[in-house]
């Protein structure tokens, strides 16, 4: 999508600190990290939000979680624990309208969400 920040990152038009990529998925460091490890895992194709996910996306979402786990391993937080978060829409706290999983770790997370 032309006017989407994360599509521009996938296309290399905006620089990012790439952590991983394959044919379906792109992962890069969050520009404003909320934890020592803060990586965003996104589909290369534009999907606006998790609310757009349908049955056809099940393999893609499963793949995104597998990759998030793999990155948790390579970032050294797999054993200690980490958080995967998806914000959806305005009240869900989603600022960028391209589906992304936040991978957060490297510190104790509070039990509070939101
Ligand atoms: P959300 O609030 O769930 O939509 O998360 C959007 C995330 O994207 C925030 O954590 C931002 O810090 C992050 N972000 C925004 N612009 C960039 C960028 N150019 N490179 C990396 N991360 C970004
Ligand atoms: Zn996009």
Short mmCIF file of C-alpha atoms and ligand atoms in Angstrom, two decimals:
data_model
loop_
_atom_site.label_atom_id
_atom_site.label_comp_id
_atom_site.label_asym_id
_atom_site.label_seq_id
_atom_site.Cartn_x
_atom_site.Cartn_y
_atom_site.Cartn_z
CA UNK A 1 0.00 0.00 0.00
CA UNK A 2 1.49 3.29 -1.15
CA UNK A 3 0.90 5.46 1.89
CA UNK A 4 1.67 2.89 4.57
CA UNK A 5 4.74 3.41 6.76
CA UNK A 6 5.38 -0.30 7.28
CA UNK A 7 4.88 -1.14 3.57
CA UNK A 8 7.57 1.49 2.90
CA UNK A 9 9.84 -0.22 5.44
CA UNK A 10 9.26 -3.61 3.74
CA UNK A 11 10.09 -2.01 0.38
CA UNK A 12 13.29 -0.48 1.79
CA UNK A 13 12.06 3.07 1.12
CA UNK A 14 12.34 3.86 4.83
CA UNK A 15 15.35 2.42 6.67
CA UNK A 16 14.88 -0.01 9.53
CA UNK A 17 17.01 -2.24 11.68
CA UNK A 18 16.01 -5.51 10.07
CA UNK A 19 16.09 -8.56 12.31
CA UNK A 20 14.61 -11.18 9.98
CA UNK A 21 12.82 -11.57 6.69
CA UNK A 22 11.48 -14.28 4.42
CA UNK A 23 8.92 -14.42 1.61
CA UNK A 24 6.00 -13.70 3.97
CA UNK A 25 7.30 -11.86 6.98
CA UNK A 26 9.53 -8.89 7.88
CA UNK A 27 10.85 -8.14 11.38
CA UNK A 28 12.63 -5.00 12.56
CA UNK A 29 13.49 -3.16 15.76
CA UNK A 30 10.93 -0.71 17.11
CA UNK A 31 12.16 2.88 16.75
CA UNK A 32 10.92 3.72 20.28
CA UNK A 33 11.64 0.55 22.25
CA UNK A 34 9.53 -0.15 25.33
CA UNK A 35 11.86 -2.91 26.54
CA UNK A 36 15.49 -4.01 25.93
CA UNK A 37 14.14 -6.26 23.16
CA UNK A 38 11.34 -4.70 21.11
CA UNK A 39 10.89 -6.15 17.65
CA UNK A 40 7.93 -5.75 15.30
CA UNK A 41 6.93 -8.73 13.19
CA UNK A 42 4.79 -7.81 10.19
CA UNK A 43 3.38 -9.50 7.09
CA UNK A 44 5.03 -8.30 3.87
CA UNK A 45 1.60 -7.90 2.30
CA UNK A 46 -0.53 -5.07 3.62
CA UNK A 47 -3.11 -6.14 6.21
CA UNK A 48 -4.47 -3.15 8.10
CA UNK A 49 -5.30 -4.75 11.44
CA UNK A 50 -5.83 -8.06 13.21
CA UNK A 51 -9.57 -7.41 12.84
CA UNK A 52 -9.11 -8.10 9.11
CA UNK A 53 -7.81 -11.60 9.80
CA UNK A 54 -9.95 -14.39 8.36
CA UNK A 55 -9.53 -18.15 8.00
CA UNK A 56 -7.38 -17.71 4.91
CA UNK A 57 -4.75 -15.94 7.03
CA UNK A 58 -4.37 -18.75 9.59
CA UNK A 59 -1.10 -20.09 8.07
CA UNK A 60 0.36 -16.56 7.88
CA UNK A 61 -0.50 -15.75 11.51
CA UNK A 62 0.88 -19.08 12.65
CA UNK A 63 4.05 -18.37 10.73
CA UNK A 64 4.34 -14.91 12.32
CA UNK A 65 4.16 -16.46 15.80
CA UNK A 66 6.74 -19.13 14.92
CA UNK A 67 9.06 -16.37 13.69
CA UNK A 68 8.42 -14.31 16.84
CA UNK A 69 9.45 -17.34 18.91
CA UNK A 70 12.53 -17.81 16.73
CA UNK A 71 13.52 -14.16 17.21
CA UNK A 72 12.95 -14.51 20.98
CA UNK A 73 15.48 -17.36 20.80
CA UNK A 74 18.03 -15.37 18.82
CA UNK A 75 17.58 -12.33 21.09
CA UNK A 76 18.25 -14.51 24.16
CA UNK A 77 14.87 -14.03 25.86
CA UNK A 78 13.15 -17.30 24.96
CA UNK A 79 13.85 -19.04 28.27
CA UNK A 80 13.13 -16.06 30.56
CA UNK A 81 9.85 -15.18 28.89
CA UNK A 82 8.50 -12.43 26.70
CA UNK A 83 5.31 -10.76 25.55
CA UNK A 84 3.65 -10.85 22.14
CA UNK A 85 1.13 -8.04 21.68
CA UNK A 86 -1.16 -6.96 18.86
CA UNK A 87 -2.94 -3.63 19.16
CA UNK A 88 -6.08 -3.20 17.07
CA UNK A 89 -7.80 0.04 16.12
CA UNK A 90 -7.97 3.36 17.91
CA UNK A 91 -9.08 2.22 21.34
CA UNK A 92 -6.81 -0.80 21.07
CA UNK A 93 -3.86 1.58 20.86
CA UNK A 94 -2.88 0.85 17.24
CA UNK A 95 -0.93 3.79 15.82
CA UNK A 96 0.32 2.22 12.58
CA UNK A 97 -2.35 0.73 10.34
CA UNK A 98 -0.36 -2.29 9.14
CA UNK A 99 -0.73 -5.46 11.22
CA UNK A 100 2.21 -6.02 13.56
CA UNK A 101 3.09 -8.26 16.47
CA UNK A 102 5.17 -6.58 19.16
CA UNK A 103 7.83 -8.88 20.63
CA UNK A 104 8.85 -7.41 23.99
CA UNK A 105 11.31 -8.80 26.48
CA UNK A 106 14.52 -8.46 28.40
CA UNK A 107 12.85 -6.98 31.49
CA UNK A 108 10.11 -7.99 33.89
CA UNK A 109 6.75 -7.14 32.31
CA UNK A 110 4.03 -5.80 34.54
CA UNK A 111 0.93 -7.94 34.80
CA UNK A 112 -1.09 -4.91 33.72
CA UNK A 113 -2.20 -4.56 30.13
CA UNK A 114 -3.28 -1.16 28.93
P1 LIG B 1 1.19 0.34 17.57
O1 LIG B 1 0.99 1.45 18.55
O2 LIG B 1 0.81 -1.02 18.10
O3 LIG B 1 0.55 0.65 16.23
O4 LIG B 1 2.74 0.24 17.34
C1 LIG B 1 3.42 0.97 16.36
C2 LIG B 1 4.87 0.88 16.71
O5 LIG B 1 5.60 1.26 15.58
C3 LIG B 1 5.30 1.79 17.86
O6 LIG B 1 5.83 1.01 18.92
C4 LIG B 1 6.33 2.71 17.22
O7 LIG B 1 7.39 3.03 18.08
C5 LIG B 1 6.77 1.90 16.03
N1 LIG B 1 7.31 2.66 14.90
C6 LIG B 1 6.77 3.77 14.34
N2 LIG B 1 7.52 4.18 13.31
C7 LIG B 1 8.57 3.30 13.22
C8 LIG B 1 9.68 3.18 12.36
N3 LIG B 1 9.91 4.06 11.36
N4 LIG B 1 10.56 2.18 12.57
C9 LIG B 1 10.36 1.29 13.58
N5 LIG B 1 9.30 1.34 14.40
C10 LIG B 1 8.42 2.33 14.24
ZN1 LIG B 2 1.19 -1.57 4.86
#
